[in-house]
CSV table of C-alpha atoms in Angstrom, one decimal:
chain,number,residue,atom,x,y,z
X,1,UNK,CA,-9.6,-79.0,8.4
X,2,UNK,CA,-12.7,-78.3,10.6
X,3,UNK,CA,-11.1,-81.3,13.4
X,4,UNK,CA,-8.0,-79.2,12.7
X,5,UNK,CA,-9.7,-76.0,14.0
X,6,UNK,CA,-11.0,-77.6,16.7
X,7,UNK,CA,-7.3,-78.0,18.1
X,8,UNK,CA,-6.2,-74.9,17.6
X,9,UNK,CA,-4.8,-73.2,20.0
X,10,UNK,CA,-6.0,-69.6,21.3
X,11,UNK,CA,-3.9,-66.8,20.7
X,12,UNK,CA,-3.6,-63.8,23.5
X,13,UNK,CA,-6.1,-61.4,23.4
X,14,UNK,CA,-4.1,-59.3,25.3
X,15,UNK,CA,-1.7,-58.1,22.8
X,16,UNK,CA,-4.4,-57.5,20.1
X,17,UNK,CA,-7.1,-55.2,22.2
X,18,UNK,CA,-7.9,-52.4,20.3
X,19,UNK,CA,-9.8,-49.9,22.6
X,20,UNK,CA,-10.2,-47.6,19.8
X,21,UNK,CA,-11.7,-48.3,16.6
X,22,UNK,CA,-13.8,-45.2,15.7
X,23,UNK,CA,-13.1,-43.3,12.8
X,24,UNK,CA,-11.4,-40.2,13.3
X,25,UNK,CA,-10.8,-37.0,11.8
X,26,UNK,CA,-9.0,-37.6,8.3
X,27,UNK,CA,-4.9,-38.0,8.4
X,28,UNK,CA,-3.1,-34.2,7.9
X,29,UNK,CA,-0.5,-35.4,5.1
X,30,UNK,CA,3.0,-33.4,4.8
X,31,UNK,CA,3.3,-34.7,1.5
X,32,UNK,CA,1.3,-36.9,-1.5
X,33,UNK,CA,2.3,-38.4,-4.7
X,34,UNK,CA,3.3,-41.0,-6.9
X,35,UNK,CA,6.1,-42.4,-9.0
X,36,UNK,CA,7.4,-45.7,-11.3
X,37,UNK,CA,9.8,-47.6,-9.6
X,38,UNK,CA,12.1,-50.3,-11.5
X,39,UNK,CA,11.4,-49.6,-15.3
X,40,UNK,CA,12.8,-51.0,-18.5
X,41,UNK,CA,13.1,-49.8,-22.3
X,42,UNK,CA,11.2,-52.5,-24.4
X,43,UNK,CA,11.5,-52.6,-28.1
X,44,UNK,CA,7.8,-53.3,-29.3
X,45,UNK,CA,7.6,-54.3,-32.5
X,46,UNK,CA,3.7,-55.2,-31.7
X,47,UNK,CA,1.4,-52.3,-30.0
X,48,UNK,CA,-1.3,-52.8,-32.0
X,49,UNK,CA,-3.8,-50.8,-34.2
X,50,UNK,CA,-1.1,-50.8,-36.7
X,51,UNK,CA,0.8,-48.5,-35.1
X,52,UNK,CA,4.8,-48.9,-36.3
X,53,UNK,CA,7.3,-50.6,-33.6
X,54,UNK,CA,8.8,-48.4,-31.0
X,55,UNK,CA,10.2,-48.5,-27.8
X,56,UNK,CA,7.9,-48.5,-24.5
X,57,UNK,CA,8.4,-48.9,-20.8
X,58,UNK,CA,7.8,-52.3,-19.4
X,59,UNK,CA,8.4,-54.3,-16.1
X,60,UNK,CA,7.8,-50.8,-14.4
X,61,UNK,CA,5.9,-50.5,-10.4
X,62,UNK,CA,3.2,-47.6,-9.8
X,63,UNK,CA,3.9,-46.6,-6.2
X,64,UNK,CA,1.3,-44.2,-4.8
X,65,UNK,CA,3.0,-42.7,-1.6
X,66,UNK,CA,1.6,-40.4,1.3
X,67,UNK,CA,3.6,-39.3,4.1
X,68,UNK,CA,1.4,-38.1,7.1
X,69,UNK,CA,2.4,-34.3,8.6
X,70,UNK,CA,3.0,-35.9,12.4
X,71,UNK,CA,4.9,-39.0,12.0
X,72,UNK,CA,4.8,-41.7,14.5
X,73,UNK,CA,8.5,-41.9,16.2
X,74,UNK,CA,10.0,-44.8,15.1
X,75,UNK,CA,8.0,-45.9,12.6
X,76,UNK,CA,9.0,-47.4,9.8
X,77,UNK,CA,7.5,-46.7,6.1
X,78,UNK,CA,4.8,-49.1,5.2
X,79,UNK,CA,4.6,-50.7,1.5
X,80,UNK,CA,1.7,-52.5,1.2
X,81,UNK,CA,0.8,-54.5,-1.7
X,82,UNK,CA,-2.9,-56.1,-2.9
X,83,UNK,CA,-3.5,-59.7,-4.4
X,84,UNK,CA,-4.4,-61.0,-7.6
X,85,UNK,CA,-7.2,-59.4,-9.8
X,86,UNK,CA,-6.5,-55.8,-7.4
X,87,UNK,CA,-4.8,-52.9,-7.3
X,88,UNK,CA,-3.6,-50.8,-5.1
X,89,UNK,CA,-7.4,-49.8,-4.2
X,90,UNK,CA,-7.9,-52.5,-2.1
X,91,UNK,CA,-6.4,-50.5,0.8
X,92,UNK,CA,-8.2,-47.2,0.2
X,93,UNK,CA,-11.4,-45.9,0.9
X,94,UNK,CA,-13.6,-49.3,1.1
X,95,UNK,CA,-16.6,-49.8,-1.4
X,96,UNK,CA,-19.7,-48.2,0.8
X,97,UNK,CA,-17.1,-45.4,1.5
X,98,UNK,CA,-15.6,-45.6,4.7
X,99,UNK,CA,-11.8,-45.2,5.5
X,100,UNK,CA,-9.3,-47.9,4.3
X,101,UNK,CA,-6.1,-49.0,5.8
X,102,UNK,CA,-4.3,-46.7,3.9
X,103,UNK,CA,-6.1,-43.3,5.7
X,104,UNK,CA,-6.0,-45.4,9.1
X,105,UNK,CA,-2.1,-45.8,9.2
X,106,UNK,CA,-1.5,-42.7,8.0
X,107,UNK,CA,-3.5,-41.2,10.5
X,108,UNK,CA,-1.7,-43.5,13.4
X,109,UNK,CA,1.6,-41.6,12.0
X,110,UNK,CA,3.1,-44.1,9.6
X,111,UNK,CA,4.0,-43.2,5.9
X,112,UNK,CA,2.3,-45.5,3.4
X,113,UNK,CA,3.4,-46.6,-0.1
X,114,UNK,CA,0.5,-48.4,-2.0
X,115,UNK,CA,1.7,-50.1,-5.2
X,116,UNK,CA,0.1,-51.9,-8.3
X,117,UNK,CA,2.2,-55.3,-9.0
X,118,UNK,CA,4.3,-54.8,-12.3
X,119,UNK,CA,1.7,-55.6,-15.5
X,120,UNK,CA,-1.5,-54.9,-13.7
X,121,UNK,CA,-3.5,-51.5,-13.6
X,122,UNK,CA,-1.5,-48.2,-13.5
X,123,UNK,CA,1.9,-50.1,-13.3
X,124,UNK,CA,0.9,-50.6,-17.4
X,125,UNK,CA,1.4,-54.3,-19.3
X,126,UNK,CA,3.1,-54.8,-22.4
X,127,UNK,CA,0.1,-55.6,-25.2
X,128,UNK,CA,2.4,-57.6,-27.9
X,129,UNK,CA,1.9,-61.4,-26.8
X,130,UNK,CA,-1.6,-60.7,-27.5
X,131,UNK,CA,-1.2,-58.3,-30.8
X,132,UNK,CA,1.2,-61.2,-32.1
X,133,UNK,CA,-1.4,-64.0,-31.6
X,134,UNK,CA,-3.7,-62.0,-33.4
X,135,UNK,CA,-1.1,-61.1,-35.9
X,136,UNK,CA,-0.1,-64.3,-36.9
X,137,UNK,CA,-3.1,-66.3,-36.3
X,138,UNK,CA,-1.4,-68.2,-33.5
X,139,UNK,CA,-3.6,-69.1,-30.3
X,140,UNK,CA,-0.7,-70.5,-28.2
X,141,UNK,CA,1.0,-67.3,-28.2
X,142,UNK,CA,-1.6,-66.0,-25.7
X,143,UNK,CA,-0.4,-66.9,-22.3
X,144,UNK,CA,-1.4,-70.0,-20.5
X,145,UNK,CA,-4.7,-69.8,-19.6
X,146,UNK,CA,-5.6,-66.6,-20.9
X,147,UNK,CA,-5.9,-63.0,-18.7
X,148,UNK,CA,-7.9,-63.8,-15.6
X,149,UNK,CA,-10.6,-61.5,-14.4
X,150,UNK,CA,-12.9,-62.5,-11.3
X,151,UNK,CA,-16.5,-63.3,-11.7
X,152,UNK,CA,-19.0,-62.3,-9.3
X,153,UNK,CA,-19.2,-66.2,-8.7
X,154,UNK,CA,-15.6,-66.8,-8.4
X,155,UNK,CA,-15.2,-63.8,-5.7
X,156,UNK,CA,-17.8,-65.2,-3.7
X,157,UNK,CA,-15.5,-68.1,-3.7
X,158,UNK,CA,-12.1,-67.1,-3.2
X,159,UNK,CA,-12.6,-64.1,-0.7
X,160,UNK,CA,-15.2,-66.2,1.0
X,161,UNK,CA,-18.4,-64.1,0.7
X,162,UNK,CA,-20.9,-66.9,2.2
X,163,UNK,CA,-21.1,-70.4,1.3
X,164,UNK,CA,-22.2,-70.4,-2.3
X,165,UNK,CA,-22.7,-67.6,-5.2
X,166,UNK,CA,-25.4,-65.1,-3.6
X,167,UNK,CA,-25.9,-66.3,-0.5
X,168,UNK,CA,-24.0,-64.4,2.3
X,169,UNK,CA,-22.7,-65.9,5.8
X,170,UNK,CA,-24.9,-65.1,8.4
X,171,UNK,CA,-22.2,-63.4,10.2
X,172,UNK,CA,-20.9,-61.6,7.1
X,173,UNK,CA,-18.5,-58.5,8.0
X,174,UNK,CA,-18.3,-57.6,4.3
X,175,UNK,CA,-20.4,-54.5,3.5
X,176,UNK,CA,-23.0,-56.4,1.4
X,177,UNK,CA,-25.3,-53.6,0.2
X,178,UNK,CA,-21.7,-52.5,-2.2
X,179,UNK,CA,-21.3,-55.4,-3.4
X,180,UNK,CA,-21.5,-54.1,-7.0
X,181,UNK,CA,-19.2,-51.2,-6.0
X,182,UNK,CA,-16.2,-53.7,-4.8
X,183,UNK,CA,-16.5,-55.9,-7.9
X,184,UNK,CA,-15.9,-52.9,-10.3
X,185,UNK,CA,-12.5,-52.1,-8.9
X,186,UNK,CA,-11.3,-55.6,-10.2
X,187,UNK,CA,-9.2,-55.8,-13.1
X,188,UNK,CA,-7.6,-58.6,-15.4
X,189,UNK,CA,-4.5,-60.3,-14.1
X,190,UNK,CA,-2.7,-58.8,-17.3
X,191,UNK,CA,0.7,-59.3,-15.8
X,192,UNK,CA,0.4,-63.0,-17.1
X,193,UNK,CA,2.2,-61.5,-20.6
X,194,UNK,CA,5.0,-61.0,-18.3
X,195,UNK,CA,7.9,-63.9,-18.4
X,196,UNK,CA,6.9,-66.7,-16.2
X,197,UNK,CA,7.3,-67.0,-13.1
X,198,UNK,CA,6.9,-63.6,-12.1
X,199,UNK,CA,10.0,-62.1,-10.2
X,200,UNK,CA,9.6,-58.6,-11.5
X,201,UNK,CA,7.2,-57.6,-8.9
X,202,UNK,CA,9.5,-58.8,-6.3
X,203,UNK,CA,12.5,-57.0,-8.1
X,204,UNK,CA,10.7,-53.3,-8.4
X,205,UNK,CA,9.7,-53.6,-4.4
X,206,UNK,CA,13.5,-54.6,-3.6
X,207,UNK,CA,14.1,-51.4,-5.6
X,208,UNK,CA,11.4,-49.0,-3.8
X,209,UNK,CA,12.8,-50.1,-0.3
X,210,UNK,CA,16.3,-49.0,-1.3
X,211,UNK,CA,15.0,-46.0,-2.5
X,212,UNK,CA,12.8,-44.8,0.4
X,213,UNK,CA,14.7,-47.1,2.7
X,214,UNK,CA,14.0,-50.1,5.0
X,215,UNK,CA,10.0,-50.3,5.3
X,216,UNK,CA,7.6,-53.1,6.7
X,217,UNK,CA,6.0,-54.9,4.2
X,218,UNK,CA,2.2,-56.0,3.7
X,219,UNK,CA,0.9,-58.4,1.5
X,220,UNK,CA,-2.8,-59.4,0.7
X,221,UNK,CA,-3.7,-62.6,-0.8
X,222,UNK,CA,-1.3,-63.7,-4.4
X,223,UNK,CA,1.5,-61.0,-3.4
X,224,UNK,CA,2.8,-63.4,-0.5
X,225,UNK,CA,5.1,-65.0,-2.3
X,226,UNK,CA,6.1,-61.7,-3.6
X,227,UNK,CA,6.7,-60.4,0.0
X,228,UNK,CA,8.3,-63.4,1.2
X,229,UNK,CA,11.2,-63.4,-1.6
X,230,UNK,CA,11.0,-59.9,-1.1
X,231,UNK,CA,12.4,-60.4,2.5
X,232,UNK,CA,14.6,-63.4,2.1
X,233,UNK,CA,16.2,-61.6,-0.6
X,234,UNK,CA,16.7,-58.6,1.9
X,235,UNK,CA,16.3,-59.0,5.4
X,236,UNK,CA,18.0,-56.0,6.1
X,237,UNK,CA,15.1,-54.0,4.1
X,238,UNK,CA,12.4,-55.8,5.6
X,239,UNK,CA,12.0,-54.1,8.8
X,240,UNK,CA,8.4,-56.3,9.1
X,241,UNK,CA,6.4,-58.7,7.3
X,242,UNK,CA,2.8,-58.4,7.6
X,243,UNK,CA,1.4,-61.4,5.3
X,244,UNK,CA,-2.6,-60.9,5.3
X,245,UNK,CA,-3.7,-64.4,3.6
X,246,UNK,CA,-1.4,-65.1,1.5
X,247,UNK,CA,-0.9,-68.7,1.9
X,248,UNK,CA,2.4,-68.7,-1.0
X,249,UNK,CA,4.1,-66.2,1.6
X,250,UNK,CA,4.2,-69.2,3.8
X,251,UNK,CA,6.2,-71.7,1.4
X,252,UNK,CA,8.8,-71.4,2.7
X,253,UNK,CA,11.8,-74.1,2.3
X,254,UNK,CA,14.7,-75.1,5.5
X,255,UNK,CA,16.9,-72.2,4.1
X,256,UNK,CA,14.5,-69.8,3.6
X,257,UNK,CA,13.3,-70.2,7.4
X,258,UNK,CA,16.2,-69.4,8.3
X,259,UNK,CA,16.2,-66.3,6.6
X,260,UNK,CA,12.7,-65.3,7.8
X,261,UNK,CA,13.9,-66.2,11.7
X,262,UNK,CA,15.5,-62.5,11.3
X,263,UNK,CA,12.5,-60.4,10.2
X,264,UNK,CA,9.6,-60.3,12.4
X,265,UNK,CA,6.5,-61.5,10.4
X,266,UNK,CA,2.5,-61.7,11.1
X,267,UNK,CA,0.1,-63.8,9.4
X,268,UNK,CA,-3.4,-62.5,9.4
X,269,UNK,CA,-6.4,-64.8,8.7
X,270,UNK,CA,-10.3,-64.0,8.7
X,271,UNK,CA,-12.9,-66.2,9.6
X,272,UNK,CA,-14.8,-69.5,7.6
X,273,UNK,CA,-12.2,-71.4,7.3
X,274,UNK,CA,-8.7,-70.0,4.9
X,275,UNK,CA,-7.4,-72.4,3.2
X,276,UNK,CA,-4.0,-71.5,4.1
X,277,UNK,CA,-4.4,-71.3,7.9
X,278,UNK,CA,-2.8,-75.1,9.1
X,279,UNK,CA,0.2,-74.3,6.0
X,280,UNK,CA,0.9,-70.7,7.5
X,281,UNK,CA,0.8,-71.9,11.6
X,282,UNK,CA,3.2,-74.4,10.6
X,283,UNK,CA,5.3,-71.7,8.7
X,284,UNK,CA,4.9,-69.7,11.8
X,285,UNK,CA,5.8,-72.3,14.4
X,286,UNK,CA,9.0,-72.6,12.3
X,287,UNK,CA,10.1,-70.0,12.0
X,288,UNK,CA,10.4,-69.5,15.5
X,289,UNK,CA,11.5,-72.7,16.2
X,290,UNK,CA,14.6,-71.4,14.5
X,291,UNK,CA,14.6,-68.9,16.7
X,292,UNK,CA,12.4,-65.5,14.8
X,293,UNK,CA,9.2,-63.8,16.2
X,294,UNK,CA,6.7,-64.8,14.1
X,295,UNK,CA,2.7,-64.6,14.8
X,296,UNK,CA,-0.6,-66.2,13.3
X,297,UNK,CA,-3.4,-64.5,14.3
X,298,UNK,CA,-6.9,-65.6,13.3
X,299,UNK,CA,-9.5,-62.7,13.5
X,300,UNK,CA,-12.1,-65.2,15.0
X,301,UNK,CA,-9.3,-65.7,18.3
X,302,UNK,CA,-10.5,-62.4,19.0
X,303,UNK,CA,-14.1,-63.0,19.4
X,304,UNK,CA,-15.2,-61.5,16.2
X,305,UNK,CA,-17.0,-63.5,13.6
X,306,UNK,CA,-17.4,-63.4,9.9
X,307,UNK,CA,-14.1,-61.5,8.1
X,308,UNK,CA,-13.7,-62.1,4.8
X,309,UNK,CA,-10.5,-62.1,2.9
X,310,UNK,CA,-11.1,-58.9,2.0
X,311,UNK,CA,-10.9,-57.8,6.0
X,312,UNK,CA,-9.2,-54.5,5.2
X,313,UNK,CA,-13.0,-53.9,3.3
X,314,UNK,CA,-15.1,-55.7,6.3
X,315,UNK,CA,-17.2,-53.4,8.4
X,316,UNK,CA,-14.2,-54.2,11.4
X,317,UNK,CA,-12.0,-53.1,9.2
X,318,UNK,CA,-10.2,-50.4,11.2
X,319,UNK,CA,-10.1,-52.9,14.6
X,320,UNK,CA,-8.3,-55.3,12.0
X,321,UNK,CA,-5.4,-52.4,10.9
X,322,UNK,CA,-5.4,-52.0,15.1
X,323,UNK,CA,-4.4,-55.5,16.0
X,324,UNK,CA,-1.7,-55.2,12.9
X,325,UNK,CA,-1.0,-51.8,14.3
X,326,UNK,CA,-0.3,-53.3,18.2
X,327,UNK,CA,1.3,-56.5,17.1
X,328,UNK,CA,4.3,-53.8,14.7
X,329,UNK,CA,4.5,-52.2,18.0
X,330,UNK,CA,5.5,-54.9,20.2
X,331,UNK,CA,7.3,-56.9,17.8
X,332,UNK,CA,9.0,-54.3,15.4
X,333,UNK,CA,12.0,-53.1,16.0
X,334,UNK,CA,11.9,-48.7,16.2
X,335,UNK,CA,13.3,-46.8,13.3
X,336,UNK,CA,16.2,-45.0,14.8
X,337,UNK,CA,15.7,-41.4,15.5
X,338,UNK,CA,18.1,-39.3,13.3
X,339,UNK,CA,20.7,-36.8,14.9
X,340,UNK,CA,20.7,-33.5,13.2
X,341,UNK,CA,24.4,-32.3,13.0
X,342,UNK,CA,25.0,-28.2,13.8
């Protein structure tokens, strides 16, 4: 990997100078709210507490929406989706308090739609694979491997912290003083009672873009392959794919590429070495190979050191959302402008 880096070769800097990074005055919203997205009526004959079967709502997407007062002309909606053992916090205010990448796109003028993957958080799980184990005394009726949760140890890991439990990279962008504030917005993977493999995630976004309409689409992390099938599925939805390490958005097979070559897509990498990086720049060169715009961009290219996987948390966080911000621009294709009829 590390002779592999060695060879890389240097994106532009041109396209991804971002002059202005500073915080700015908080976004002016024309609207706020939430809704469910893609819900189905589940007989339970389980819920536990030895409360009598009934029906409940399973399979169902939480979708937190905000729609800024002056909208950027052009600009698409943005749906943006976090990885495994998140929710849709991950793009809000970060953990020592600062904005997120949902206030910064809103306040560049783009609507934003931040969602919980179906079975996890707010979107709700359904509890009877585990009240039936317990029921009838039956271990293997847990799921496979039981319900994940991150441990300090394995986060230091996966989002590549520093080079072992407690001990930081030098160059570290993360804010390391909130450490303890970051690890108590993660959760249990709970969508693992849901039918393996998990399409339903894929299914309920398919359904928000035909409700709001075509949007670009961000993933962090586990929810690229969500993203990916998202947009082969429907290319004509998928105004943009924004794949922010999420090295299953880049397995991709001959078909599939060809189906990607349509929708312009970025994948965004931070620093010390992602696992996915020589996978996703052979995705990339692909893909336009086949003739699509698609970009890797490494966040070390640009001369800054130490992103985590958790970049839309790092202390550079809002210079991150910029490069993303000038690469939609130039690559994107503009939302037509509507023509009122008198």
């Amino acid at each position: 990997m590390k002779k592999y880096l060695a060879k890389r070769k240097k994106t532009s800097r041109a396209l991804f100078n971002s002059p202005n990074v500073a915080p700015a005055a908080p976004p002016v919203l024309k609207e706020a709210g939430s809704f469910f997205v893609n819900g189905e009526v589940f007989q339970n004959d389980n819920p536990g507490g030895g409360i009598p079967g009934g029906r409940i709502v399973v399979n169902q997407m939480y979708v937190e929406y905000a729609i800024p007062q002056k909208q950027k002309a052009g600009a698409w909606p943005v749906i943006m989706v976090h990885g495994s053992g998140h929710t849709g916090k991950t793009y809000d205010t970060t953990p020592d308090g600062r904005d997120g990448w949902k206030q910064h796109f809103l306040r560049k003028g783009y609507s934003v739609y931040v969602v919980d993957q179906v079975g996890r958080a707010r979107s709700g799980w359904n509890t009877a694979p585990i009240n039936n184990a317990e029921t009838n005394g039956d271990a293997t009726l847990i799921p496979k491997g039981g319900i994940v949760q991150f441990t300090y140890e394995r986060a230091w890991s996966i989002f590549r912290f520093g080079p072992k439990a407690d001990e930081w990279w030098p160059d570290s962008k993360f804010p390391k003083d909130h450490l303890d504030q970051y690890m108590a917005q993660l959760v249990p993977n709970t969508e693992a009672t849901l039918p393996q493999p998990p399409r339903k995630t894929v299914d309920a976004l398919i359904v928000l873009m035909e409700k709001i309409g075509p949007s670009i689409l961000m993933v962090h992390s586990q929810s690229g392959v969500y993203g990916a099938l998202a947009a082969i599925a429907r290319p004509d939805l998928v105004k943009g794919f924004v794949n922010v390490e999420g090295r299953t958005g880049c397995d991709l097979d001959p078909e599939q590429i060809k189906i990607m070559a349509n929708v312009p897509m970025m994948v965004v990498a931070g620093d010390h070495e992602w696992n996915g990086e020589e996978h996703c720049r052979k995705t990339v060169a692909a893909i336009n190979t086949a003739g699509g715009k698609s970009t890797f961009m490494g966040t070390y290219e640009q001369g800054v050191h130490g992103n985590s996987h958790m970049m839309m948390m790092d202390l550079n966080n809002l210079q991150v959302a910029d490069w993303i911000l000038a690469w939609i621009e130039k690559n994107v294709p503009k939302k037509p402008v509507a023509v009122s009829k008198r």
